Short mmCIF file of C-alpha atoms in Angstrom, two decimals:
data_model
loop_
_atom_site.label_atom_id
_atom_site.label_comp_id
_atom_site.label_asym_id
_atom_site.label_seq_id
_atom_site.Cartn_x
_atom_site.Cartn_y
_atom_site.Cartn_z
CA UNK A 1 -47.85 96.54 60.48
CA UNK A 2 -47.99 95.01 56.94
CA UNK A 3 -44.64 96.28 55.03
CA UNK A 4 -45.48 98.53 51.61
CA UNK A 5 -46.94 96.29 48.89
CA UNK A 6 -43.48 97.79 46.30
CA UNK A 7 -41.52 96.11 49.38
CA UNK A 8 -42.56 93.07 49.23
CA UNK A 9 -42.79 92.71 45.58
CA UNK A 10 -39.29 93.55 45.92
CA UNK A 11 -38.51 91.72 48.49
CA UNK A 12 -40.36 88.71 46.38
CA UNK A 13 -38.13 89.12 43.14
CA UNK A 14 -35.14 88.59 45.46
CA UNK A 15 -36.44 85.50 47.23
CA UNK A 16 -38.03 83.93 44.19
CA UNK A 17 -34.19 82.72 42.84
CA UNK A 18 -32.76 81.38 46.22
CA UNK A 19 -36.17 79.11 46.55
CA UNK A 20 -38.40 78.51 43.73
CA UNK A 21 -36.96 76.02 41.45
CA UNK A 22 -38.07 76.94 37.91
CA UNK A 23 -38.77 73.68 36.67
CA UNK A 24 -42.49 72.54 37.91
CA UNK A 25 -42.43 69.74 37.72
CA UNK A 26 -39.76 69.18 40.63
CA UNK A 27 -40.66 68.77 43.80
CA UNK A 28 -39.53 71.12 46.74
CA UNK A 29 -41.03 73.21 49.49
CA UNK A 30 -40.49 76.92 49.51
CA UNK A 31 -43.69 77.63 51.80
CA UNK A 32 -42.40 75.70 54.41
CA UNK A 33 -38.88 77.38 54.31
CA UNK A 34 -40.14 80.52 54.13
CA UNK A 35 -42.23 79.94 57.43
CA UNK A 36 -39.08 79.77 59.10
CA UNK A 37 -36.84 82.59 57.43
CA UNK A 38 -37.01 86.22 57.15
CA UNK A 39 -37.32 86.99 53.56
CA UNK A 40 -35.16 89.79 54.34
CA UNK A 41 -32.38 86.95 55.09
CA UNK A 42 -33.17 84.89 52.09
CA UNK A 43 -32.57 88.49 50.20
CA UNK A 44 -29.43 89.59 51.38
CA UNK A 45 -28.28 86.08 51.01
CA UNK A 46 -29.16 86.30 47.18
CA UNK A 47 -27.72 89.83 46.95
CA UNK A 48 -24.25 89.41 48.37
CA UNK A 49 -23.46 85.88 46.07
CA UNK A 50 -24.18 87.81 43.35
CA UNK A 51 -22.19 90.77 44.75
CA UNK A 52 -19.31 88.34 45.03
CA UNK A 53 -19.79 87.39 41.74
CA UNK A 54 -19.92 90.69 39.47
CA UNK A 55 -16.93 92.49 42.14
CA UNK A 56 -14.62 89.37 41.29
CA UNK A 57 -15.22 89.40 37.60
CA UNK A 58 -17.19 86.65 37.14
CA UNK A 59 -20.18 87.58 36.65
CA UNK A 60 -19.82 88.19 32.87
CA UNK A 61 -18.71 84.94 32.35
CA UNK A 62 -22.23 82.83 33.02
CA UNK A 63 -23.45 81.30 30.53
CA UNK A 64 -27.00 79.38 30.55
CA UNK A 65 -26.03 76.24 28.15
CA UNK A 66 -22.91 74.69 27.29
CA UNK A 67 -22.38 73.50 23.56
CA UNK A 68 -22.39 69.62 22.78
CA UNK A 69 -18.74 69.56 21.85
CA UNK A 70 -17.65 71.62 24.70
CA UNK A 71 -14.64 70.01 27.01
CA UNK A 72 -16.54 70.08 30.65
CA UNK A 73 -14.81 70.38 33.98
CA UNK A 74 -18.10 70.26 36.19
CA UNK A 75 -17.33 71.35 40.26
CA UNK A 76 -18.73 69.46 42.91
CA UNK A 77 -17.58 71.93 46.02
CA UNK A 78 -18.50 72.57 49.81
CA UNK A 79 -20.31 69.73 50.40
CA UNK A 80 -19.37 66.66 52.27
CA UNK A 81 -22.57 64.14 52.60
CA UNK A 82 -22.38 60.98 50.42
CA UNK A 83 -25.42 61.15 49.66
CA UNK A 84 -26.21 64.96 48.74
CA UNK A 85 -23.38 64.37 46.26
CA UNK A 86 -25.06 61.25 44.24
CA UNK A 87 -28.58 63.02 44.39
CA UNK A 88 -27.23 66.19 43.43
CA UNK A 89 -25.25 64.67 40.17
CA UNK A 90 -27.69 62.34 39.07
CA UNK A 91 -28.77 64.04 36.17
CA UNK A 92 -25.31 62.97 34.42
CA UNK A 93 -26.16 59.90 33.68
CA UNK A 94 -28.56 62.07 31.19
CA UNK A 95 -24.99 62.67 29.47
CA UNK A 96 -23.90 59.04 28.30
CA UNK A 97 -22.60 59.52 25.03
CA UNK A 98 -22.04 62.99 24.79
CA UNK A 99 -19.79 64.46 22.48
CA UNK A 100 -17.57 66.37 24.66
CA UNK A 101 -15.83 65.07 27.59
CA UNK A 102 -16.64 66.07 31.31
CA UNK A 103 -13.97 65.86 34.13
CA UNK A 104 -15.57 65.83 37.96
CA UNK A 105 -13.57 68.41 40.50
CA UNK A 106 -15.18 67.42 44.09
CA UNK A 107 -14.14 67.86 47.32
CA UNK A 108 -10.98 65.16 48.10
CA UNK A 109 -13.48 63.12 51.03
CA UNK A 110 -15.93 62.20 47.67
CA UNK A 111 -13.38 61.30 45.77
CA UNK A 112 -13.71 57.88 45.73
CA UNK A 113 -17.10 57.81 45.34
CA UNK A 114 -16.80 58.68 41.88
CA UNK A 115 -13.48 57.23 40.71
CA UNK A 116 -14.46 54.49 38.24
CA UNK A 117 -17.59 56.26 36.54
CA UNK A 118 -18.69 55.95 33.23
CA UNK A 119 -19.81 59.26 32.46
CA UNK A 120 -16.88 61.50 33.92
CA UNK A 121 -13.59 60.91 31.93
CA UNK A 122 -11.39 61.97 34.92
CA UNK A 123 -12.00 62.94 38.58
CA UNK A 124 -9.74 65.24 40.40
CA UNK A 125 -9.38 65.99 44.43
CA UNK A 126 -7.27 68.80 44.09
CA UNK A 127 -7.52 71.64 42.04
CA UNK A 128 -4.28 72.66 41.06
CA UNK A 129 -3.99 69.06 39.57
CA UNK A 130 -6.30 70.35 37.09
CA UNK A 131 -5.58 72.35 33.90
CA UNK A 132 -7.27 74.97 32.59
CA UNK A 133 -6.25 75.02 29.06
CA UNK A 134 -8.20 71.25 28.61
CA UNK A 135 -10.93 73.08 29.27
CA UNK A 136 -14.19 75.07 27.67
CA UNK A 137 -16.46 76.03 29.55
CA UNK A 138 -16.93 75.30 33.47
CA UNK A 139 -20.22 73.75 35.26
CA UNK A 140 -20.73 74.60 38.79
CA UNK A 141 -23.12 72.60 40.95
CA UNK A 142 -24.29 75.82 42.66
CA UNK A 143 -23.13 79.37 43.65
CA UNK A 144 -22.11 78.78 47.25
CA UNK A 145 -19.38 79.74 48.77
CA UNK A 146 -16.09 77.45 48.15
CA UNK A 147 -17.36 76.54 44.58
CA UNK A 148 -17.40 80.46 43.73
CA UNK A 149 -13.79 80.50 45.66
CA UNK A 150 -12.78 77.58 43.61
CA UNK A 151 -13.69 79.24 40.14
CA UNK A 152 -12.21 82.67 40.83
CA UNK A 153 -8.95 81.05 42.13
CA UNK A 154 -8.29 78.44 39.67
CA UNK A 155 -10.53 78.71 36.35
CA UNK A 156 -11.10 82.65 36.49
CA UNK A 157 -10.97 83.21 32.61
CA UNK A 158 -13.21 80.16 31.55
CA UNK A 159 -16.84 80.64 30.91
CA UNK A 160 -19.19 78.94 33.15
CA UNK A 161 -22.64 77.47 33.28
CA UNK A 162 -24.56 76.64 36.84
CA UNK A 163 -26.60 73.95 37.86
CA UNK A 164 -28.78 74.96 40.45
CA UNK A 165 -27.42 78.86 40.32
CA UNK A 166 -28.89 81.03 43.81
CA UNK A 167 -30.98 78.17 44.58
CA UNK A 168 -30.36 77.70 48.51
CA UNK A 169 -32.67 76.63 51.46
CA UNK A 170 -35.81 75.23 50.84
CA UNK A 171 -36.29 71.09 50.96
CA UNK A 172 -36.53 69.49 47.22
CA UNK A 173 -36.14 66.59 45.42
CA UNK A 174 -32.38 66.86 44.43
CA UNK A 175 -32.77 64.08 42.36
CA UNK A 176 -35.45 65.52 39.95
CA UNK A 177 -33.65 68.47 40.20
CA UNK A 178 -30.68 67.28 38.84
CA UNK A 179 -32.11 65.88 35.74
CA UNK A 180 -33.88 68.97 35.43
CA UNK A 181 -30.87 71.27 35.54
CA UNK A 182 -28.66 69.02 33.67
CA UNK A 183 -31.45 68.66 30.68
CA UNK A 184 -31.60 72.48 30.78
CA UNK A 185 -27.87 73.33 30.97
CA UNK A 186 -26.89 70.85 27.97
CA UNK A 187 -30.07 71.51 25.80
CA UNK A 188 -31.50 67.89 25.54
CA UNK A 189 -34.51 69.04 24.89
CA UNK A 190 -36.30 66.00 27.24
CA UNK A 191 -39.73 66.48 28.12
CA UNK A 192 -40.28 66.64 31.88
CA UNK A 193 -42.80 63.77 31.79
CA UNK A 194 -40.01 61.94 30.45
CA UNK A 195 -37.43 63.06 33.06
CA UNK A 196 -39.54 62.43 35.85
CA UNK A 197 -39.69 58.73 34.78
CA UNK A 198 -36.07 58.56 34.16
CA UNK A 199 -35.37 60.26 37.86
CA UNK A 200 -32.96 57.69 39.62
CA UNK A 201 -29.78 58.43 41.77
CA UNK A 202 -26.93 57.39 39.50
CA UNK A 203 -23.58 56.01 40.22
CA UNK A 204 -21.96 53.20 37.86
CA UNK A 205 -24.08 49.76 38.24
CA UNK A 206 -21.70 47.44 38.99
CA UNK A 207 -22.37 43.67 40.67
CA UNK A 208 -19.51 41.50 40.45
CA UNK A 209 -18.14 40.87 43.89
CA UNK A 210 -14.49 40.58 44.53
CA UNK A 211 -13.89 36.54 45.77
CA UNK A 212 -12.89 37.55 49.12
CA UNK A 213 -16.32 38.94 49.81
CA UNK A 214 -17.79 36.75 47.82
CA UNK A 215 -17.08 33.72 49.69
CA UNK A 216 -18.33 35.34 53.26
CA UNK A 217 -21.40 36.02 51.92
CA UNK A 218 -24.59 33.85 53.04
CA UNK A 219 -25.26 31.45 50.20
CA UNK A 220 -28.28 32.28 48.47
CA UNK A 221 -30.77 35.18 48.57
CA UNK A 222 -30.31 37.66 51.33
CA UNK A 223 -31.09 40.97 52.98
CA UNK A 224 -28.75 44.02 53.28
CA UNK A 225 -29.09 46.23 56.34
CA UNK A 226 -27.29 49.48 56.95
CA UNK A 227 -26.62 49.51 60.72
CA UNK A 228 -25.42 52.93 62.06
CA UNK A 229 -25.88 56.70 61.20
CA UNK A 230 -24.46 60.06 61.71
CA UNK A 231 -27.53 61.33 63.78
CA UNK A 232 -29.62 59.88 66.55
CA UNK A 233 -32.96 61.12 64.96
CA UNK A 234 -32.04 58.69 61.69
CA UNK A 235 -30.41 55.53 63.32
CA UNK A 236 -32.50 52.98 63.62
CA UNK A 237 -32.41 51.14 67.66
CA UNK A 238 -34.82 47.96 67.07
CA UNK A 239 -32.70 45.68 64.61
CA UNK A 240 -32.54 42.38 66.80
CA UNK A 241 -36.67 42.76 67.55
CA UNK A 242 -37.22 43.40 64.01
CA UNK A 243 -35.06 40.20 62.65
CA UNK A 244 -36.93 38.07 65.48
CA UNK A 245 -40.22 39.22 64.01
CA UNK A 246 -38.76 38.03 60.29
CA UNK A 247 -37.41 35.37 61.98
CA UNK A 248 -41.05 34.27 63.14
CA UNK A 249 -42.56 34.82 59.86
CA UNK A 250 -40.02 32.74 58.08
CA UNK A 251 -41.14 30.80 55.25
CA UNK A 252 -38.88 28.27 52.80
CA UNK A 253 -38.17 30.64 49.80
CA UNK A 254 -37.60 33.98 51.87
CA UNK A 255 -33.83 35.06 52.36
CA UNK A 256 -32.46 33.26 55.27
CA UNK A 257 -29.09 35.96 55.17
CA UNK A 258 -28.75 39.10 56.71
CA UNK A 259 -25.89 40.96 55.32
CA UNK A 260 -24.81 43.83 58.08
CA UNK A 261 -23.27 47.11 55.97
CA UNK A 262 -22.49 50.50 56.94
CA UNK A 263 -19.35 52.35 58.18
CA UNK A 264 -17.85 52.04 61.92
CA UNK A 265 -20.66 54.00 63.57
CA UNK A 266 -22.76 50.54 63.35
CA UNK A 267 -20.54 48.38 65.03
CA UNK A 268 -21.74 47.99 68.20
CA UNK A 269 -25.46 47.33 66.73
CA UNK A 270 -23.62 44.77 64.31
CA UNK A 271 -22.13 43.00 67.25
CA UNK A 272 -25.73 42.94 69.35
CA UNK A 273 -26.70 41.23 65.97
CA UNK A 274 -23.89 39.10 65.59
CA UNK A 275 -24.25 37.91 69.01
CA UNK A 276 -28.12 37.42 68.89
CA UNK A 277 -29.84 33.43 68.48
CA UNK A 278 -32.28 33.06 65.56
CA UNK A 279 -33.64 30.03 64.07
CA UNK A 280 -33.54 30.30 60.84
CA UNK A 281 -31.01 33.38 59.89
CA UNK A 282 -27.82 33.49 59.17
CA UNK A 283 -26.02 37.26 60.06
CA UNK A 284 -23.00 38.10 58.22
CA UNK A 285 -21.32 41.43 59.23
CA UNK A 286 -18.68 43.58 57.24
CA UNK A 287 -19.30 46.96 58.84
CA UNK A 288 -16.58 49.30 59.04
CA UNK A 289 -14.47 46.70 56.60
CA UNK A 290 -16.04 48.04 52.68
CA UNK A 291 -15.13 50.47 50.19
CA UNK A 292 -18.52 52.51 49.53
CA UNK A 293 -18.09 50.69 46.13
CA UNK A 294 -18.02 47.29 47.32
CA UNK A 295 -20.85 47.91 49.85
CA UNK A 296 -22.54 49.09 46.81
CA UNK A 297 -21.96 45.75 44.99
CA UNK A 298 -23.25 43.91 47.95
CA UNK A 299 -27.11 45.57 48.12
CA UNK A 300 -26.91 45.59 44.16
CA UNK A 301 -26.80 41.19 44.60
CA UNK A 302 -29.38 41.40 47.46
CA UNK A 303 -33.00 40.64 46.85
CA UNK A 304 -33.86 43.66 49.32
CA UNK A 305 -31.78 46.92 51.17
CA UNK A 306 -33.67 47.93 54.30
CA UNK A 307 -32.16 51.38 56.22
CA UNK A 308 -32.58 54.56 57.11
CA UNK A 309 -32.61 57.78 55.59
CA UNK A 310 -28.50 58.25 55.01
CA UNK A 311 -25.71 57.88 52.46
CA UNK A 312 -26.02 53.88 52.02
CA UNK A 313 -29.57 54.15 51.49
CA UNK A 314 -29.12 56.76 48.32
CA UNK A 315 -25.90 54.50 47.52
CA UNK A 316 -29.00 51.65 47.30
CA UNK A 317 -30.94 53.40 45.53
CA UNK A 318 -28.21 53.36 42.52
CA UNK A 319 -29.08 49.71 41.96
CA UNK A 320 -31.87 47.75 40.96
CA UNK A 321 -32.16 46.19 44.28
CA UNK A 322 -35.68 47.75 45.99
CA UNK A 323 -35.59 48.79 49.09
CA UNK A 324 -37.51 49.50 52.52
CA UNK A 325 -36.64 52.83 53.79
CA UNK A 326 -37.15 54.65 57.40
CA UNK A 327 -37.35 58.55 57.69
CA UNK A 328 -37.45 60.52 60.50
CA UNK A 329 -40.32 63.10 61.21
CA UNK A 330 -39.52 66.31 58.80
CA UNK A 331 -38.19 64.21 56.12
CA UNK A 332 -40.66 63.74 53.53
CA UNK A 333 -39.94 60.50 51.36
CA UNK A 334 -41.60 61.95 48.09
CA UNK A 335 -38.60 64.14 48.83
CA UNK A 336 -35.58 61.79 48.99
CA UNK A 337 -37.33 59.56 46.72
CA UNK A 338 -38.67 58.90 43.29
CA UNK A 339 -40.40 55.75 41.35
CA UNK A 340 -37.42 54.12 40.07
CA UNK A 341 -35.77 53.42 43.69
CA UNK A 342 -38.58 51.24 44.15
CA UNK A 343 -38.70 52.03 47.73
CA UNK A 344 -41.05 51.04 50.14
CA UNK A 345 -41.26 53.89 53.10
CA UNK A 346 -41.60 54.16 56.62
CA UNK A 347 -42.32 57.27 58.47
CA UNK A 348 -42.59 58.25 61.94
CA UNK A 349 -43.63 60.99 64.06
CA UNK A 350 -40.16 61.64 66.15
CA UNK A 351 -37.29 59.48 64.96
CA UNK A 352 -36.26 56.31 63.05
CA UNK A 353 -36.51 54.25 66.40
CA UNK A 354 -39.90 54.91 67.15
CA UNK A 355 -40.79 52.59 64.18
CA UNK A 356 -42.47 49.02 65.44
CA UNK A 357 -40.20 46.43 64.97
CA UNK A 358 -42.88 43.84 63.56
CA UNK A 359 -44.34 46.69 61.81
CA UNK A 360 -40.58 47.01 59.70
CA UNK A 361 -40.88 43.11 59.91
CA UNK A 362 -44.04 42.79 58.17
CA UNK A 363 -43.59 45.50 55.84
CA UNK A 364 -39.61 43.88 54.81
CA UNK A 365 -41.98 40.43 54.26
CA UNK A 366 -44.45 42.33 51.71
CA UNK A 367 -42.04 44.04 49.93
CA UNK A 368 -40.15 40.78 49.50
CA UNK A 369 -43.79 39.26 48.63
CA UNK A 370 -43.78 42.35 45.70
CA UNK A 371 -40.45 41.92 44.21
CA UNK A 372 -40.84 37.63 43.57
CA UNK A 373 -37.65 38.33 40.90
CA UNK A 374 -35.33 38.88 43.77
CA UNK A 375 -35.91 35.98 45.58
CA UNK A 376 -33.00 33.46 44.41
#
């Protein structure tokens, strides 16, 4: 029996905030959650964060824009994935040059992912290293749990603005998003034509290699591959067929190196590489030996990043290096991706491995064939 239509026009005003984003022009799929949840779920959800927020005091403190002088400390919390963490704080690179300074609290494993930028002043692990009192105003990535804990606990009495506020379930671009949020939040007043051009994951561009890495690296042009991954559904099985397909279709001007990255989950597919014969290739390995930095610094000198739906691959897509790029089924690319990667996708109907090898061989040859600038 259908529920009362007042029901579920109230049931709609409490769902719309945890999964309509209210910029249009970003991409995300609240049908598709919402074939999956009970809106009554998605409501009570909505109800009780903002519960938490008026009984603890906060919620008079939101604001919806932070002023252009205002001292920033902007909180990254609860999350863990490399890559969530540079899609979701792309948009700062909208910020170069702002007048106030912004300081980055994020949770200690991200850390170093962000030490070094050029857009936050100062990043901080731990929260009581942090002082209030340099502080204006507060920018929280979302409302979810340990970022609300975070504010109450430490920065209580500072006003706060939110990125991507109730916003919780439903698939989306987080890269648009970002932009969108951040261009909102600071009152840049970009056009969203404009921001969906600009749309890029963003961590510092940086290219110089440190000698020691340097001088292991194939000389001349070559291809980075991120062996490994967390799940099954996303690591890619078929390496050593795919590099005999390249190898076949080897011409004088392609790259000749294969540079192996990723952390120590890709060993054992490194060493099947390492040990394999091919005629014309040259396979270099330093997985499970890099900083994310200096892996970073690797794909950004390589005429092409090929890998699977992960952290490396968003870590890729930071550079002007283009890319091939295998998803799982579930995983839309126009999802995880936007023009400026300059990513050529692969998608399958199960996971990463049912891919052809010589299909990812021929399609790593075009996209090589495409980008003629790389190839030195």
């Amino acid at each position: 029996m259908p529920l009362p239509r007042f029901i579920t026009r109230r049931l709609d005003a409490l769902t719309e905030p945890s999964t309509r984003i209210p910029y249009a022009w970003v991409y995300h799929e609240p049908d598709v959650f919402m074939q999956r949840k009970s809106a009554f779920t998605v409501a009570k959800k909505y109800l009780h964060r903002r519960l938490r927020l008026a009984m603890s005091g906060q919620l008079r403190h939101e604001v919806r824009h932070v002023a252009p002088q205002a001292r920033v400390l902007w909180i990254y919390g609860g999350k863990h994935s490399v890559g969530d963490a540079v899609m979701d704080m792309s948009g700062r690179a909208l910020l170069r040059g702002r007048e106030g300074p912004i300081d980055l609290l994020i949770t200690p494993g991200l850390k170093a992912v962000f030490e070094g930028d050029d857009i936050f002043r100062r990043v901080y692990g731990d929260p009581a290293e942090v002082n209030p009192a340099d502080y204006d105003v507060v920018v929280l990535q979302e409302f979810n749990y340990p970022t609300l804990r975070l504010k109450r606990k430490f920065f209580a009495a500072l006003p706060f603005a939110c990125l991507f506020r109730y916003f919780h379930g439903p698939d989306r671009n987080q890269t648009q998003f970002s932009l969108a949020a951040v261009n909102d939040v600071f009152s840049l007043g970009l056009a969203s034509d404009e921001l969906f051009a600009r749309a890029k994951p963003y961590l510092r561009e940086e290219s110089d290699l440190p000698p020691t890495i340097a001088q292991q690296l194939p000389s001349g042009a070559f291809l980075a591959l991120a062996m490994g991954g967390v799940e099954p559904r996303r690591t890619y099985a078929h390496w050593r067929e795919c590099l005999q397909a390249y190898d076949v279709a080897y011409q004088p001007g392609m790259p000749n190196g294969i540079v192996l990255l990723g952390s120590g989950n890709g060993a054992d597919a490194a060493k099947a590489l390492l040990g394999a014969t091919f005629v014309n290739l040259r396979v270099v390995s330093f997985v499970g030996e890099l900083t994310l930095r200096d892996a970073k610094r690797i794909i950004a000198n390589a005429s092409l990043f090929v890998g699977a739906d992960g952290g490396l691959m968003h870590v890729a897509h930071t550079t002007a290096t283009p890319s091939v790029t295998l998803f799982a089924k579930g995983e839309p690319p126009y999802l995880r991706l936007t023009p400026r990667c300059q990513s050529t996708p692969l998608q399958t109907e199960s996971d990463v491995s049912a891919l052809d090898p010589d299909e990812l061989a021929e399609t790593i040859v075009a996209a090589l064939a495409s980008h003629p600038q790389r190839l030195r």
